[in-house]
Coordinates of C-alpha atoms in Angstrom, one line a residue:
M1 CA -34.7 37.6 26.6
I2 CA -38.3 38.0 27.9
V3 CA -41.3 38.4 25.6
G4 CA -42.8 41.8 25.7
D5 CA -46.2 43.3 24.8
W6 CA -47.4 43.8 21.3
Y7 CA -46.8 47.1 19.5
N8 CA -50.3 48.3 20.5
G9 CA -49.7 47.7 24.2
Q10 CA -51.7 44.5 24.5
S11 CA -50.2 41.7 26.6
I12 CA -49.3 38.3 25.1
N13 CA -50.9 35.2 26.5
D14 CA -49.5 31.7 26.4
S15 CA -46.0 32.9 25.5
K16 CA -44.2 31.9 28.6
G17 CA -40.5 31.2 28.0
F18 CA -40.4 32.8 24.5
L19 CA -38.0 35.5 23.4
N20 CA -39.2 38.9 22.3
D21 CA -39.4 37.7 18.7
K22 CA -42.4 35.6 19.7
A23 CA -41.0 32.6 17.7
T24 CA -38.0 31.3 19.7
R25 CA -38.5 29.3 22.9
L26 CA -35.8 29.8 25.6
I27 CA -35.0 26.5 27.3
G28 CA -34.8 27.2 31.0
W29 CA -33.0 30.5 31.5
A30 CA -29.9 32.3 30.3
T31 CA -26.8 32.6 32.5
M32 CA -24.1 35.2 32.7
R33 CA -20.9 33.7 34.0
Q34 CA -17.8 35.6 35.2
L35 CA -14.2 34.4 35.5
R36 CA -11.9 36.4 37.8
I37 CA -8.3 36.4 38.8
K38 CA -6.7 36.8 42.3
P39 CA -5.3 40.2 43.3
D40 CA -1.5 40.8 43.1
T41 CA -0.9 38.0 40.6
C42 CA 2.0 39.8 39.0
R43 CA 5.3 41.0 40.5
L44 CA 6.1 44.7 40.8
K45 CA 9.5 46.1 40.5
S46 CA 10.9 47.7 43.6
T47 CA 11.2 51.1 41.9
I48 CA 7.4 51.4 41.3
R49 CA 6.0 49.6 44.4
G50 CA 5.5 52.9 46.1
L51 CA 3.4 54.2 43.2
I52 CA 1.3 51.1 42.4
K53 CA -0.2 49.0 45.2
H54 CA -2.0 46.2 43.2
C55 CA -1.2 44.4 40.0
Y56 CA -3.5 42.2 38.0
D57 CA -2.2 39.7 35.5
D58 CA -3.9 38.0 32.5
Y59 CA -6.1 35.0 33.1
S60 CA -4.6 31.7 33.9
A61 CA -5.6 28.5 35.7
S62 CA -3.2 29.2 38.6
S63 CA -4.3 32.8 39.1
E64 CA -8.0 32.1 38.9
E65 CA -10.1 33.2 41.9
R66 CA -12.2 30.4 43.4
G67 CA -13.3 31.8 46.7
S68 CA -16.8 32.7 47.7
F69 CA -17.7 36.2 48.7
L70 CA -20.6 38.3 49.8
P71 CA -22.2 40.9 47.6
G72 CA -19.7 43.6 46.8
W73 CA -16.8 41.1 46.8
T74 CA -16.5 41.4 50.6
T75 CA -16.4 38.9 53.4
N76 CA -18.6 40.8 55.7
T77 CA -21.8 42.8 55.1
T78 CA -24.9 43.8 57.0
Q79 CA -27.2 44.4 54.1
N80 CA -29.6 41.8 52.8
Y81 CA -29.8 41.0 49.1
S82 CA -32.0 38.7 47.0
K83 CA -31.0 35.1 46.5
L84 CA -30.0 35.7 42.9
I85 CA -27.7 38.6 43.8
T86 CA -26.1 36.6 46.7
Q87 CA -25.6 33.6 44.5
A88 CA -23.8 35.7 41.9
F89 CA -20.9 36.2 44.2
I90 CA -20.5 32.5 45.1
Y91 CA -18.1 30.3 43.1
Q92 CA -19.6 27.2 41.5
T93 CA -17.7 24.3 40.0
S94 CA -18.1 22.9 36.5
E95 CA -20.0 19.9 37.9
Q96 CA -22.6 22.2 39.5
L97 CA -23.0 24.3 36.4
D98 CA -22.7 21.5 33.8
T99 CA -20.4 23.8 31.7
Y100 CA -17.2 23.2 29.7
N101 CA -14.0 24.9 28.8
Y102 CA -13.4 27.8 26.4
I103 CA -10.2 27.9 24.4
G104 CA -8.5 31.2 23.3
Q105 CA -5.2 32.2 21.9
H106 CA -3.1 33.2 24.9
A107 CA -3.0 29.7 26.4
T108 CA -4.9 26.4 26.8
Y109 CA -6.2 25.6 30.3
R110 CA -7.7 22.3 31.3
S111 CA -10.3 21.5 33.9
G112 CA -12.1 18.3 35.1
G113 CA -15.2 16.9 33.7
Y114 CA -16.5 17.0 30.1
V115 CA -14.8 19.6 27.9
Y116 CA -16.2 21.7 25.1
E117 CA -13.9 24.1 23.4
F118 CA -15.1 27.5 22.3
R119 CA -12.8 29.2 19.9
G120 CA -12.1 32.6 21.4
Q121 CA -9.5 35.2 21.0
H122 CA -7.3 35.5 24.0
A123 CA -7.6 32.7 26.6
T124 CA -9.2 29.5 27.6
Y125 CA -11.5 29.9 30.6
R126 CA -12.4 27.3 33.1
S127 CA -16.0 26.0 33.3
G128 CA -16.7 27.3 36.8
G129 CA -17.2 30.8 38.0
Y130 CA -19.6 33.3 39.4
V131 CA -23.0 33.0 37.8
Y132 CA -26.0 35.2 37.6
E133 CA -29.2 33.6 36.3
F134 CA -31.6 35.7 34.2
R135 CA -34.9 34.6 35.9
G136 CA -38.0 36.5 36.9
S137 CA -40.0 39.3 35.3
L138 CA -38.6 42.0 33.1
S139 CA -38.7 44.6 35.9
E140 CA -36.9 42.2 38.3
L141 CA -34.1 41.7 35.7
Y142 CA -33.7 45.5 35.3
N143 CA -33.4 45.9 39.1
D144 CA -31.0 43.0 39.5
L145 CA -28.7 44.2 36.7
S146 CA -28.7 47.7 38.2
E147 CA -27.9 46.3 41.6
L148 CA -25.0 44.2 40.2
H149 CA -23.6 47.3 38.6
Q150 CA -23.7 49.2 41.9
L151 CA -22.0 46.3 43.7
E152 CA -19.2 46.3 41.0
W153 CA -19.8 42.7 40.0
I154 CA -17.5 43.4 37.0
D155 CA -14.3 45.1 38.2
K156 CA -10.5 45.1 37.6
Q157 CA -10.2 41.4 38.5
T158 CA -12.8 40.3 35.9
R159 CA -11.2 38.6 32.9
A160 CA -14.2 37.1 31.1
V161 CA -18.0 37.4 31.0
I162 CA -19.8 34.6 29.3
I163 CA -23.5 34.7 28.5
Q164 CA -25.0 31.4 27.6
M165 CA -28.5 30.5 26.4
N166 CA -30.2 27.5 24.7
L167 CA -33.0 28.1 22.2
Y168 CA -35.6 26.0 20.5
N169 CA -37.6 27.0 17.4
P170 CA -40.7 24.8 17.0
N171 CA -41.3 26.0 13.5
I172 CA -38.2 24.3 12.0
P173 CA -37.8 22.4 14.5
I174 CA -34.2 22.9 15.6
F175 CA -32.2 23.6 18.8
T176 CA -29.6 26.4 19.0
S177 CA -26.7 26.9 21.4
A178 CA -25.9 30.6 21.8
V179 CA -22.7 31.8 23.6
I180 CA -21.6 35.5 23.9
I181 CA -18.1 36.0 25.3
I182 CA -16.5 39.3 26.5
E183 CA -12.8 38.9 27.2
I184 CA -11.0 41.6 29.2
L185 CA -7.2 41.7 29.1
S186 CA -4.7 43.1 31.6
S187 CA -4.0 45.9 29.1
S188 CA -7.7 46.9 29.5
G189 CA -8.5 45.7 26.0
I190 CA -12.0 44.2 25.5
F191 CA -12.7 41.6 22.9
F192 CA -16.2 40.5 21.9
S193 CA -17.1 37.2 20.2
V194 CA -20.3 35.4 19.5
R195 CA -21.1 31.8 18.6
F196 CA -24.5 30.4 17.5
E197 CA -24.6 26.8 16.7
P198 CA -27.8 25.1 15.4
L199 CA -28.2 21.5 16.5
S200 CA -30.5 18.8 15.2
V201 CA -31.5 16.0 17.6
D202 CA -32.7 13.7 14.8
A203 CA -30.2 11.1 13.7
F204 CA -31.8 10.7 10.2
T205 CA -34.5 13.0 8.8
S206 CA -35.5 10.7 5.8
I207 CA -35.3 7.2 4.5
F208 CA -33.1 8.4 1.7
Q209 CA -30.4 9.3 4.3
I210 CA -30.6 5.9 5.9
V211 CA -30.2 4.2 2.5
C212 CA -27.2 6.4 1.6
A213 CA -25.6 5.7 4.9
F214 CA -26.0 2.0 4.5
I215 CA -24.6 2.0 0.9
Y216 CA -21.6 4.2 2.1
L217 CA -20.8 1.8 5.0
T218 CA -21.1 -1.2 2.6
F219 CA -18.5 0.4 0.3
I220 CA -16.2 1.2 3.3
L221 CA -16.4 -2.4 4.5
Y222 CA -15.5 -3.6 1.0
F223 CA -12.6 -1.2 0.7
M224 CA -11.3 -2.1 4.1
I225 CA -11.2 -5.8 3.1
L226 CA -9.3 -4.8 -0.1
E227 CA -6.8 -2.8 2.0
I228 CA -6.3 -5.7 4.4
R229 CA -5.5 -8.0 1.5
S230 CA -3.1 -5.4 0.0
F231 CA -1.3 -5.1 3.3
I232 CA -0.9 -8.9 3.6
H233 CA 0.4 -9.1 0.1
L234 CA 2.7 -6.0 0.1
K235 CA 3.7 -6.0 3.8
K236 CA 6.2 -3.2 4.4
L237 CA 5.9 -1.9 0.8
Y238 CA 2.2 -1.0 1.6
F239 CA 3.3 2.0 3.7
R240 CA 5.6 3.3 0.9
Q241 CA 2.7 4.2 -1.2
V242 CA 1.1 7.6 -0.7
W243 CA -2.4 6.4 -1.7
S244 CA -2.3 3.8 1.1
Y245 CA -2.4 6.6 3.7
I246 CA -5.4 8.2 1.9
E247 CA -7.3 4.9 1.9
I248 CA -6.5 4.5 5.6
G249 CA -7.7 8.0 6.3
I250 CA -11.0 7.4 4.6
I251 CA -11.6 4.1 6.5
A252 CA -10.5 5.6 9.9
C253 CA -12.5 8.8 9.6
S254 CA -15.6 6.8 8.3
W255 CA -15.7 4.4 11.2
T256 CA -14.9 7.1 13.7
S257 CA -17.8 9.1 12.3
V258 CA -20.1 6.1 13.0
G259 CA -19.0 6.1 16.6
I260 CA -19.4 9.9 17.0
H261 CA -22.8 9.7 15.3
V262 CA -24.0 7.1 17.9
W263 CA -22.6 9.3 20.7
R264 CA -24.4 12.3 19.3
A265 CA -27.7 10.4 19.0
N266 CA -27.5 9.3 22.6
E267 CA -26.8 12.8 23.9
A268 CA -29.6 14.2 21.7
K269 CA -31.9 11.6 23.1
R270 CA -31.0 12.5 26.7
I271 CA -31.7 16.2 26.0
T272 CA -34.9 15.5 24.3
R273 CA -36.1 13.3 27.2
L274 CA -35.3 16.1 29.7
F275 CA -36.9 18.7 27.6
R276 CA -40.1 16.6 27.4
E277 CA -40.2 15.8 31.1
T278 CA -39.6 19.4 32.3
H279 CA -41.4 21.2 29.5
G280 CA -38.3 23.3 28.9
D281 CA -38.4 24.9 32.4
I282 CA -35.0 23.9 33.6
Y283 CA -31.5 24.9 32.4
L284 CA -30.1 22.5 29.8
N285 CA -26.6 23.0 28.5
F286 CA -26.0 22.1 24.9
Q287 CA -22.3 22.6 25.0
L288 CA -21.5 18.8 25.0
L289 CA -23.9 18.2 22.1
A290 CA -22.4 21.1 20.2
Y291 CA -18.9 19.7 20.9
I292 CA -19.9 16.3 19.6
N293 CA -21.5 17.9 16.5
D294 CA -18.3 19.8 15.8
I295 CA -16.2 16.6 16.0
F296 CA -18.6 14.9 13.6
S297 CA -18.4 17.8 11.1
F298 CA -14.6 17.6 11.2
L299 CA -14.6 13.9 10.5
L300 CA -17.0 14.3 7.6
A301 CA -14.8 17.1 6.2
F302 CA -11.8 14.8 6.3
C303 CA -13.8 12.0 4.6
C304 CA -14.7 14.4 1.8
F305 CA -11.1 15.6 1.5
F306 CA -9.6 12.1 1.2
G307 CA -12.5 11.0 -1.0
T308 CA -11.8 13.8 -3.4
L309 CA -8.1 13.0 -3.6
K310 CA -9.1 9.4 -4.3
L311 CA -11.3 10.6 -7.1
L312 CA -8.3 12.4 -8.6
R313 CA -6.5 9.1 -8.7
L314 CA -9.4 7.5 -10.5
C315 CA -9.3 10.3 -13.0
R316 CA -5.8 9.3 -14.1
Y317 CA -7.5 7.3 -16.9
N318 CA -8.4 10.6 -18.6
R319 CA -5.5 11.9 -20.6
R320 CA -6.0 15.6 -19.6
L321 CA -6.7 15.0 -16.0
A322 CA -3.7 12.6 -15.8
L323 CA -1.4 15.5 -16.7
L324 CA -1.9 17.1 -13.2
S325 CA -0.6 14.0 -11.3
D326 CA 2.2 13.4 -13.8
T327 CA 3.3 17.1 -13.6
L328 CA 3.3 17.1 -9.8
G329 CA 5.2 13.8 -9.8
R330 CA 7.9 15.0 -12.1
S331 CA 8.3 18.3 -10.3
A332 CA 8.3 17.0 -6.7
R333 CA 12.0 17.2 -6.1
E334 CA 12.3 20.6 -7.7
L335 CA 9.4 22.0 -5.8
L336 CA 10.9 20.6 -2.6
S337 CA 14.1 22.5 -3.2
F338 CA 12.2 25.6 -4.2
S339 CA 10.0 25.4 -1.1
F340 CA 13.1 25.4 1.1
M341 CA 14.6 28.4 -0.6
F342 CA 11.2 30.2 -0.6
S343 CA 10.7 29.6 3.1
I344 CA 14.0 31.2 3.9
V345 CA 13.2 34.3 1.8
F346 CA 9.7 34.6 3.2
M347 CA 10.8 34.2 6.8
A348 CA 13.4 37.0 6.3
F349 CA 10.7 39.4 5.0
L350 CA 8.3 38.2 7.8
A351 CA 10.9 39.2 10.5
L352 CA 11.6 42.5 8.7
F353 CA 8.0 43.6 8.4
Y354 CA 7.0 42.4 11.9
L355 CA 9.9 44.1 13.8
Q356 CA 9.6 47.3 11.8
F357 CA 5.8 47.8 11.9
L358 CA 4.9 46.0 15.1
S359 CA 3.8 49.1 16.9
L360 CA 2.7 51.1 13.8
I361 CA 0.0 49.1 12.0
W362 CA -2.5 46.5 13.0
E363 CA -1.6 44.0 10.3
C364 CA 1.8 43.6 11.8
S365 CA 0.7 43.3 15.4
S366 CA 1.4 39.5 15.4
L367 CA 3.4 37.0 13.3
L368 CA 0.3 35.4 12.0
R369 CA -1.2 38.7 10.9
T370 CA 2.1 39.7 9.3
A371 CA 2.3 36.4 7.4
Q372 CA -1.3 37.0 6.2
M373 CA -0.3 40.5 5.0
L374 CA 2.7 39.2 3.1
F375 CA 0.5 36.6 1.3
E376 CA -1.8 39.4 0.3
M377 CA 1.2 41.2 -1.1
L378 CA 2.2 38.0 -2.9
L379 CA -1.2 38.0 -4.6
L380 CA -0.9 41.7 -5.4
K381 CA -4.1 42.4 -3.4
F382 CA -2.6 44.6 -0.7
D383 CA -3.0 48.3 -0.3
A384 CA 0.4 49.8 0.6
T385 CA -1.1 53.1 1.7
E386 CA -1.0 52.2 5.4
I387 CA 2.7 51.1 5.2
T388 CA 3.6 54.3 3.4
Q389 CA 1.9 56.4 6.0
A390 CA 3.6 54.5 8.9
A391 CA 7.1 54.8 7.4
P392 CA 7.3 57.2 4.4
F393 CA 10.8 56.0 3.4
L394 CA 11.2 52.5 4.7
G395 CA 7.7 51.4 3.9
P396 CA 7.9 51.8 0.1
L397 CA 11.5 50.5 0.2
Y398 CA 10.6 47.2 1.9
F399 CA 7.5 46.8 -0.2
T400 CA 9.6 47.2 -3.4
W401 CA 12.1 44.7 -2.2
F402 CA 9.4 42.2 -1.4
I403 CA 7.8 42.6 -4.9
L404 CA 11.2 42.2 -6.7
F405 CA 12.5 39.2 -4.7
V406 CA 9.4 37.3 -4.0
V407 CA 6.8 38.1 -6.7
F408 CA 9.1 38.7 -9.7
V409 CA 11.8 36.1 -8.9
C410 CA 10.4 33.4 -6.7
I411 CA 6.9 33.2 -8.3
N412 CA 8.4 33.1 -11.8
M413 CA 10.7 30.3 -10.7
F414 CA 7.7 28.4 -9.4
V415 CA 5.8 28.9 -12.6
S416 CA 8.9 27.9 -14.7
I417 CA 9.2 24.6 -12.7
I418 CA 5.6 23.7 -13.2
N419 CA 5.7 24.8 -16.9
D420 CA 8.7 22.7 -17.8
N421 CA 7.5 19.6 -16.1
F422 CA 4.0 20.1 -17.7
R423 CA 5.5 20.1 -21.1
A424 CA 7.5 17.0 -20.4
A425 CA 4.4 15.2 -19.1
R426 CA 2.4 16.3 -22.1
D427 CA 5.0 15.1 -24.6
Y428 CA 5.2 11.8 -22.8
V429 CA 1.5 11.3 -23.0
H430 CA 1.4 12.1 -26.7
K431 CA 4.3 9.8 -27.5
V432 CA 3.0 6.8 -25.5
D433 CA -0.3 5.3 -26.6
H434 CA -2.2 4.2 -23.6
D435 CA -5.4 2.3 -24.2
D436 CA -6.7 3.1 -20.7
Q437 CA -6.8 6.8 -21.6
D438 CA -10.0 6.2 -23.5
I439 CA -11.8 4.4 -20.7
F440 CA -14.0 7.4 -19.7
T441 CA -14.9 8.1 -23.3
N442 CA -15.9 4.5 -23.9
V443 CA -17.9 4.4 -20.7
F444 CA -19.9 7.6 -21.5
K445 CA -20.7 6.3 -25.0
K446 CA -21.7 3.0 -23.6
I447 CA -24.1 4.7 -21.1
Q448 CA -25.6 6.7 -24.0
W449 CA -26.0 3.5 -26.0
W450 CA -27.8 1.9 -23.1
C451 CA -30.0 4.9 -22.8
G452 CA -31.2 4.5 -26.4
N453 CA -28.8 6.6 -28.3
N454 CA -27.9 4.1 -31.1
E455 CA -25.7 6.6 -32.9
E456 CA -23.1 6.4 -30.2
S457 CA -22.9 2.6 -30.5
A458 CA -21.0 2.9 -33.7
N459 CA -18.4 5.2 -32.0
I460 CA -17.7 3.0 -29.1
V461 CA -13.9 2.6 -28.7
T462 CA -12.6 -0.9 -29.3
F463 CA -9.4 -1.6 -27.3
N464 CA -6.6 -3.3 -29.2
T465 CA -4.5 -6.2 -28.1
K466 CA -0.8 -6.3 -28.8
P467 CA 1.1 -7.5 -30.8
N468 CA -1.7 -8.6 -33.1
V469 CA -4.5 -6.1 -33.8
I470 CA -7.8 -7.7 -34.6
M471 CA -10.9 -5.6 -34.8
I472 CA -14.1 -6.9 -33.3
S473 CA -16.0 -6.3 -36.5
E474 CA -13.7 -8.6 -38.3
M475 CA -14.0 -11.3 -35.7
A476 CA -17.8 -11.3 -36.0
D477 CA -18.0 -13.5 -39.2
P478 CA -14.9 -15.8 -39.6
I479 CA -16.5 -17.8 -42.5
K480 CA -16.9 -14.6 -44.6
R481 CA -13.3 -13.7 -43.7
L482 CA -12.1 -17.1 -45.0
S483 CA -13.9 -16.6 -48.2
Y484 CA -12.1 -13.3 -48.8
K485 CA -8.8 -15.0 -48.1
L486 CA -9.5 -17.7 -50.7
D487 CA -10.4 -15.1 -53.2
E488 CA -7.1 -13.3 -52.6
L489 CA -5.3 -16.7 -53.0
M490 CA -6.9 -17.4 -56.3
V491 CA -6.1 -14.0 -57.7
Y492 CA -2.5 -14.3 -56.6
I493 CA -2.2 -17.8 -58.3
D494 CA -3.7 -16.6 -61.5
R495 CA -1.4 -13.6 -61.6
R496 CA 1.7 -15.6 -61.0
Y497 CA 0.7 -18.2 -63.6
E498 CA 0.0 -15.5 -66.2
D499 CA 3.3 -13.7 -65.4
K500 CA 5.2 -16.9 -66.0
M501 CA 3.5 -17.6 -69.2
V502 CA 4.3 -14.1 -70.4
R503 CA 8.0 -14.6 -69.4
I504 CA 8.1 -17.9 -71.4
A505 CA 6.6 -16.2 -74.4
W506 CA 9.0 -13.3 -74.0
N507 CA 12.1 -15.5 -73.9
E508 CA 11.0 -17.4 -77.1
T509 CA 10.7 -14.2 -79.1
T510 CA 13.5 -12.0 -80.4
V511 CA 14.7 -8.7 -79.0
S512 CA 12.4 -6.9 -81.4
T513 CA 9.4 -8.5 -79.9
L514 CA 10.1 -7.3 -76.3
D515 CA 7.2 -4.8 -76.6
C516 CA 4.7 -7.4 -75.3
Q517 CA 2.6 -6.1 -72.5
K518 CA 1.8 -7.9 -69.3
I519 CA -1.7 -8.1 -68.2
S520 CA -2.3 -5.1 -66.0
R521 CA -3.5 -5.4 -62.4
S522 CA -6.5 -3.3 -63.1
D523 CA -7.6 -5.8 -65.8
E524 CA -7.2 -8.6 -63.3
I525 CA -9.5 -6.8 -60.8
S526 CA -12.0 -6.1 -63.6
I527 CA -11.9 -9.8 -64.6
I528 CA -12.5 -10.8 -61.0
E529 CA -15.5 -8.5 -60.7
T530 CA -17.0 -9.8 -63.9
Y531 CA -16.3 -13.6 -63.9
H532 CA -15.9 -14.5 -60.3
P533 CA -18.4 -17.1 -59.3
I534 CA -19.6 -15.0 -56.3
N535 CA -19.4 -11.7 -58.1
K536 CA -22.9 -10.7 -57.0
D537 CA -22.1 -10.8 -53.3
Y538 CA -18.5 -9.8 -53.4
D539 CA -17.6 -7.0 -51.1
H540 CA -16.5 -3.9 -53.0
M541 CA -14.4 -2.7 -50.0
K542 CA -12.4 -5.9 -50.3
I543 CA -11.9 -5.2 -54.0
E544 CA -10.4 -1.9 -53.0
E545 CA -8.2 -3.7 -50.5
L546 CA -7.0 -6.1 -53.3
K547 CA -6.2 -3.1 -55.5
T548 CA -4.1 -1.6 -52.8
S549 CA -2.3 -4.9 -52.1
H550 CA -1.7 -5.5 -55.8
A551 CA -0.3 -2.0 -56.2
S552 CA 2.3 -2.9 -53.6
N553 CA 2.9 -6.3 -55.2
D554 CA 3.7 -4.6 -58.6
N555 CA 6.9 -3.2 -57.2
I556 CA 7.9 -6.7 -56.1
D557 CA 7.0 -8.1 -59.5
E558 CA 9.2 -5.4 -61.2
E559 CA 12.2 -6.4 -59.1
M560 CA 11.5 -10.1 -59.9
D561 CA 11.4 -9.2 -63.7
I562 CA 14.8 -7.5 -63.5
E563 CA 16.2 -10.6 -61.8
H564 CA 14.7 -12.8 -64.5
N565 CA 16.0 -10.6 -67.3
N566 CA 19.5 -10.8 -65.8
D567 CA 19.5 -14.6 -65.8
E568 CA 21.8 -15.9 -68.5
I569 CA 20.1 -19.3 -68.8
I570 CA 16.3 -19.4 -68.9
S571 CA 14.5 -22.6 -69.4
S572 CA 12.3 -22.3 -72.5
D573 CA 10.9 -25.8 -72.1
F574 CA 7.2 -26.1 -71.6
D575 CA 6.4 -28.1 -68.4
P576 CA 3.0 -29.8 -68.7
N577 CA 3.2 -31.3 -65.2
A578 CA 3.5 -27.8 -63.6
I579 CA 0.5 -26.6 -65.6
I580 CA -1.6 -29.7 -64.5
Q581 CA -0.6 -29.1 -60.9
R582 CA -1.6 -25.5 -61.0
F583 CA -4.9 -26.3 -62.7
L584 CA -5.8 -28.9 -60.0
F585 CA -4.8 -26.5 -57.3
I586 CA -7.0 -23.7 -58.8
F587 CA -9.9 -26.2 -59.3
F588 CA -9.8 -27.4 -55.6
A589 CA -9.6 -23.9 -54.3
F590 CA -12.5 -22.9 -56.5
I591 CA -14.6 -25.8 -55.1
I592 CA -13.8 -24.9 -51.5
N593 CA -14.6 -21.3 -52.2
Y594 CA -17.9 -22.2 -53.8
K595 CA -18.9 -24.5 -50.9
F596 CA -18.3 -21.6 -48.4
Y597 CA -20.3 -19.4 -50.7
L598 CA -23.2 -21.8 -50.5
S599 CA -22.9 -22.0 -46.7
I600 CA -23.0 -18.2 -46.4
D601 CA -26.2 -18.1 -48.6

């Protein structure tokens, strides 16, 4: 904790307050804090009171020792000790030390003042205690620690020793809160844990972060307005939607993060001001700043979690990604029933392994560790050697039962449920044509087209409207489309007129002359291509469409021919009025078509 000499024995100048690495500055001094319990905190049975005089229980807030003593944990002494040694046996409150709580696994204990939770292993320790400050030269520290050892500063009543120090590295620059905790249980077990938490006192390190924060808050404000409108419109139905809670989670965590960020900035500003005024020569506790920083990190983690779930909802427009949500939605009830059954089976094996191997193997020393071991078995990543050595017969037997009932049966049931519902969701997606499934594809191609990739512009998806399907390319030139329709009308009129003329000639001849041939449709198309007044600009693709439509009309014409042949009375009179009407109709249609042709040119 104190800078030493160089490797060649030369002393270091201008390195006051630095650690021995010559790069890290110690803010103030390090402290070693002890938490003790009162003697005789547990009850002894009458049968052993004659053998054991004192009993020391585990740490708790009610059994904590808060009295002040003289060196050696006595109330009367004639020897004189230094101020630091004497102060190490005087209890100080959390307000005097500016310290906060530590949370472990045995219990949670509260104390007044500001609270900072250190995740330990066995207990939560109050923020007061008996403190020794590491101050002075290196030789003085050696002498003081040796004297504390002789005075039994750590004895049977000690339940925790906490070493705290705050560091600053000017090369980065960044602050660090370091906490080293030694927990001593009533069973004489000692557990060691360390926590190093780097802290940044700057709210924003670049303009880019400020811009991103502003854009993020703008979107959050916009989404909050949308959710308020949805709540006013849906009322009670709003809380029946799962995605509503995700939106509420994003908004709540975001605005809470803003408040925590302001709180952290104010605390960092206070620490920076004290550090500047005192030049780092007083003890500054970073526990509160680290506590605020942890809360801020938790809120950001929840924002990312809810935001990722919302991204999954937006990806429902992709056909493949939508299969996940559809599959989970279809299998929700079956998975709920399966989870209930699986929980019963898993709890049965949890009780079996815990009670059988509680005192034999470390993995079964607690319910949490036993559950972790069973999950490793479930993933087939567990080495059963230790169980076999602990119980040569029952160990392999229990392990085999777990593999058969849980891995082979339960896991296969789970996979079957997911597989069946996945097939049903996939078949439904393939049967139902959703235009919104191609949104992502169209967006990506549109972006490529904006970036200059003109090849993708021809592949942009055009969404259809129901019941009529009209392509955008056909809507681009309605005059040209009308010209094509008039051409089709003229061909149809010509064909019907020629067919009737053939039928009249057929009826006027005898049975032996029934070998007359009708004008084929291919001849009609060739005539159109040759003699049509707009043959030079006629679209060959439309000619092919006419051929296809005429091929389908041939079947209709054959049926009409059969009906005409079955008629017993067929008028053989030549109607000149009908011919004149047809001629005038064809003539006006030709004139209209020709005018449109001139307008196109």
